[in-house]
Coordinates of C-alpha atoms and ligand atoms in Angstrom, one line a residue:
M1 CA 0.0 0.0 0.0
R2 CA 1.2 3.5 -0.8
V3 CA 2.4 5.5 2.2
S4 CA -0.3 7.9 3.2
R5 CA -0.2 10.9 5.5
I6 CA -3.3 10.7 7.7
G7 CA -4.6 13.4 10.1
I8 CA -6.5 12.2 13.1
M9 CA -9.2 14.4 14.6
G10 CA -10.2 13.0 18.0
G11 CA -12.9 14.4 20.2
T12 CA -16.2 13.9 21.8
F13 CA -18.0 15.7 19.0
D14 CA -21.0 16.4 21.2
P15 CA -21.9 17.7 18.7
I16 CA -19.4 18.1 15.8
H17 CA -19.3 21.7 14.6
I18 CA -17.7 23.9 11.9
G19 CA -14.7 24.6 14.1
H20 CA -13.7 20.9 14.0
L21 CA -14.3 20.8 10.2
I22 CA -12.3 24.0 9.5
A23 CA -9.4 22.8 11.7
A24 CA -9.3 19.5 9.8
E25 CA -9.5 21.0 6.4
T26 CA -6.9 23.6 7.2
A27 CA -4.5 20.9 8.5
R28 CA -5.2 18.7 5.4
E29 CA -4.3 21.5 3.1
Q30 CA -1.3 23.0 4.9
C31 CA 0.3 19.7 5.9
D32 CA -0.4 17.8 2.7
L33 CA -2.5 15.2 4.4
H34 CA -4.2 12.6 2.1
E35 CA -7.1 12.1 4.5
V36 CA -8.4 13.1 7.9
W37 CA -10.0 10.5 10.1
F38 CA -12.5 11.6 12.7
I39 CA -12.6 9.4 15.8
P40 CA -15.4 10.1 18.4
S41 CA -14.3 9.0 21.8
Y42 CA -16.3 6.6 23.9
A43 CA -15.4 8.0 27.3
P44 CA -13.0 10.9 27.1
P45 CA -10.2 10.8 29.8
L46 CA -10.3 14.4 31.0
K47 CA -14.0 15.3 30.9
A48 CA -17.6 13.9 31.0
N49 CA -20.0 13.2 28.1
E50 CA -23.3 15.0 27.9
P51 CA -25.9 12.6 29.4
G52 CA -28.8 11.7 27.0
V53 CA -26.8 11.7 23.8
S54 CA -25.3 8.3 22.9
G55 CA -22.0 7.5 21.4
Q56 CA -23.9 6.1 18.4
Q57 CA -25.6 9.5 17.9
R58 CA -22.4 11.4 18.2
Y59 CA -20.9 9.1 15.6
E60 CA -23.9 9.5 13.3
M61 CA -23.6 13.3 13.5
V62 CA -19.9 13.0 12.5
C63 CA -20.9 10.8 9.5
E64 CA -23.5 13.4 8.5
A65 CA -21.0 16.2 8.8
L66 CA -18.3 14.4 6.7
E67 CA -20.7 13.4 3.9
S68 CA -19.6 16.1 1.5
N69 CA -15.8 15.6 1.8
S70 CA -14.3 12.5 0.2
A71 CA -11.0 13.1 2.1
F72 CA -12.7 12.8 5.5
R73 CA -13.7 9.6 7.1
A74 CA -15.4 8.7 10.4
L75 CA -14.0 5.7 12.4
D76 CA -15.9 4.1 15.3
I77 CA -12.9 2.3 16.8
E78 CA -13.0 4.1 20.2
L79 CA -16.8 3.5 20.4
Q80 CA -16.2 -0.2 19.6
R81 CA -13.4 -0.5 22.1
G82 CA -15.4 1.0 24.9
G83 CA -13.9 2.1 28.2
V84 CA -11.8 5.2 28.6
S85 CA -10.6 6.3 25.2
Y86 CA -6.9 6.9 25.4
S87 CA -5.3 8.3 22.2
Y88 CA -2.3 6.2 22.8
D89 CA -4.4 3.0 22.5
T90 CA -6.0 4.3 19.4
I91 CA -2.8 5.3 17.7
M92 CA -1.2 1.9 18.5
E93 CA -4.3 0.2 17.0
L94 CA -4.2 2.3 13.9
K95 CA -0.4 1.7 13.4
H96 CA -1.0 -2.0 13.7
R97 CA -3.8 -2.0 11.2
Y98 CA -2.2 0.4 8.8
P99 CA 1.6 0.0 9.1
D100 CA 2.3 2.0 6.0
H101 CA 0.5 5.2 7.0
T102 CA 2.0 8.1 8.9
F103 CA -0.4 9.6 11.5
F104 CA -0.6 13.3 12.6
Y105 CA -2.8 14.1 15.5
I106 CA -4.7 17.4 15.0
I107 CA -5.5 19.2 18.2
G108 CA -6.8 22.6 19.3
S109 CA -4.9 24.8 21.8
D110 CA -6.9 23.7 24.8
R111 CA -5.7 20.2 24.2
I112 CA -2.1 21.2 23.4
N113 CA -1.8 22.9 26.8
D114 CA -3.0 19.7 28.5
L115 CA -0.8 17.3 26.5
P116 CA 1.5 16.7 29.6
Q117 CA -1.5 15.1 31.3
W118 CA -2.3 12.7 28.4
H119 CA -2.0 9.0 29.2
Q120 CA 1.4 7.6 28.2
I121 CA 2.3 10.9 26.6
E122 CA 6.0 10.0 26.2
Q123 CA 5.2 6.9 24.2
L124 CA 2.4 8.7 22.3
A125 CA 4.8 11.5 21.3
N126 CA 7.2 8.8 20.0
Q127 CA 4.5 7.5 17.7
V128 CA 2.9 10.6 16.2
S129 CA 3.5 14.3 15.7
F130 CA 0.9 16.8 16.6
I131 CA -0.6 19.5 14.4
G132 CA -1.8 22.3 16.6
V133 CA -4.4 25.0 15.8
E134 CA -5.2 28.0 18.0
R135 CA -8.7 28.4 19.5
P136 CA -9.9 31.9 20.4
G137 CA -9.5 32.4 24.1
D138 CA -7.0 29.6 24.5
P139 CA -3.5 31.0 23.7
I140 CA -0.9 28.3 23.1
N141 CA 1.9 28.3 25.5
L142 CA 4.5 26.0 23.8
D143 CA 7.3 27.1 26.1
A144 CA 5.4 25.7 29.1
L145 CA 5.5 22.2 27.6
P146 CA 8.4 19.7 28.1
A147 CA 10.9 19.8 25.3
F148 CA 10.0 16.3 24.1
I149 CA 6.5 17.5 23.4
Q150 CA 7.5 20.8 21.9
A151 CA 9.7 18.9 19.4
R152 CA 6.6 17.0 18.2
V153 CA 4.1 19.9 17.8
Q154 CA 3.8 21.9 14.6
L155 CA 1.6 24.9 14.9
I156 CA -0.4 26.0 11.8
P157 CA -2.5 29.2 11.3
M158 CA -6.2 28.8 11.1
P159 CA -9.1 31.2 11.0
A160 CA -10.3 31.9 14.5
I161 CA -13.6 30.0 15.0
P162 CA -15.0 31.0 18.5
I163 CA -17.3 28.0 18.7
S164 CA -17.4 25.0 21.1
S165 CA -19.7 22.1 21.5
T166 CA -20.4 23.3 25.1
A167 CA -21.6 26.7 23.7
I168 CA -23.8 24.8 21.1
R169 CA -25.4 22.6 23.8
G170 CA -26.0 25.7 25.9
K171 CA -27.7 27.5 23.1
V172 CA -30.0 24.6 22.2
K173 CA -31.0 24.2 25.8
A174 CA -31.8 27.9 26.0
G175 CA -33.9 27.6 22.8
K176 CA -31.5 29.7 20.7
S177 CA -30.5 29.0 17.1
V178 CA -27.4 27.0 16.3
Q179 CA -28.1 26.9 12.5
Y180 CA -24.8 27.5 10.6
L181 CA -22.7 26.7 13.6
V182 CA -23.1 23.0 12.6
P183 CA -23.4 21.7 9.1
D184 CA -27.0 21.6 7.8
R185 CA -27.2 17.8 8.0
V186 CA -26.1 17.9 11.6
Y187 CA -28.6 20.6 12.4
S188 CA -31.4 18.5 10.9
Y189 CA -30.2 15.4 12.8
M190 CA -30.2 17.3 16.1
R191 CA -33.7 18.6 15.4
R192 CA -35.0 15.2 14.3
N193 CA -33.7 13.6 17.5
S194 CA -34.4 16.5 19.8
L195 CA -30.8 16.5 21.0
Y196 CA -29.6 18.9 23.7
E197 CA -33.1 20.3 24.1
A198 CA -34.3 21.4 27.6
Ligands
ATP201 P1 -16.6 20.7 24.3 O1 -17.0 22.1 24.5 O2 -17.7 19.7 24.6 O3 -15.3 20.3 24.9 P2 -15.3 21.2 21.8 O4 -15.9 22.2 20.9 O5 -14.0 21.5 22.6 O6 -16.4 20.5 22.7 P3 -14.1 18.6 21.3 O7 -14.9 17.4 20.7 O8 -13.8 18.6 22.8 O9 -14.9 19.9 20.9 O10 -12.8 18.8 20.5 C1 -12.2 18.0 19.6 C2 -10.9 18.6 19.0 O11 -11.2 19.8 18.2 C3 -10.0 19.2 20.1 O12 -8.6 19.0 19.7 C4 -10.3 20.7 20.2 O13 -9.2 21.4 20.6 C5 -10.6 20.9 18.7 N1 -11.5 22.1 18.5 C6 -12.8 22.2 18.9 N2 -13.3 23.3 18.5 C7 -12.4 24.0 17.9 C8 -12.3 25.3 17.2 N3 -13.4 26.1 17.3 N4 -11.2 25.7 16.6 C9 -10.1 24.9 16.6 N5 -10.1 23.6 17.2 C10 -11.2 23.2 17.8
MG202 MG1 -13.3 20.3 24.1

């Protein structure tokens, strides 16, 4: 198999929004990635899932969002594996399944700053490099990170998208519109299934 450069977008995607998609598309273009694979976590290590929305529903929203981009794929490997979703386990599984691919982990600035707390970060940083994008309100402080992490993070510019899933859930709960903050197909899915409503 041809060597492919694959970006990995991990997250809870509760729900997926245009910030995730623009980050992935920016990384794909600027870092010459062949594809970006979106991997919804089953149980994220450092935060809680929103009750009432299943992993299957988060995965289905990701599938809806990626429909129009043939370079984007949704993978349900963390949902299938269950338990706490450690990126290290996921990357090892992917490298085992696809030994000829090179993987790049795409992460926003909030996650860059907490990289030292990631499970088995030293081993993970040996296996992948990170493509970092800045999120409004979360300045990246690379100097605060250990040298072995700094050496593995490449920062790329991306348009500032001040959107989070937390803000989207809050808006829906408050009866406010989230149209255009999520792709149309995700918006329809959320409405059809009454997700995040009060
Ligand atoms: P929540 O508010 O529930 O934490 P979120 O918007 O942060 O949701 P996640 O699923 O936690 O979304 O994030 C997945 C990945 O996407 C993380 O690496 C995060 O930093 C990145 N990301 C999320 N929103 C943006 C954004 N607006 N711009 C750039 N990166 C983002
Ligand atoms: Mg988050």
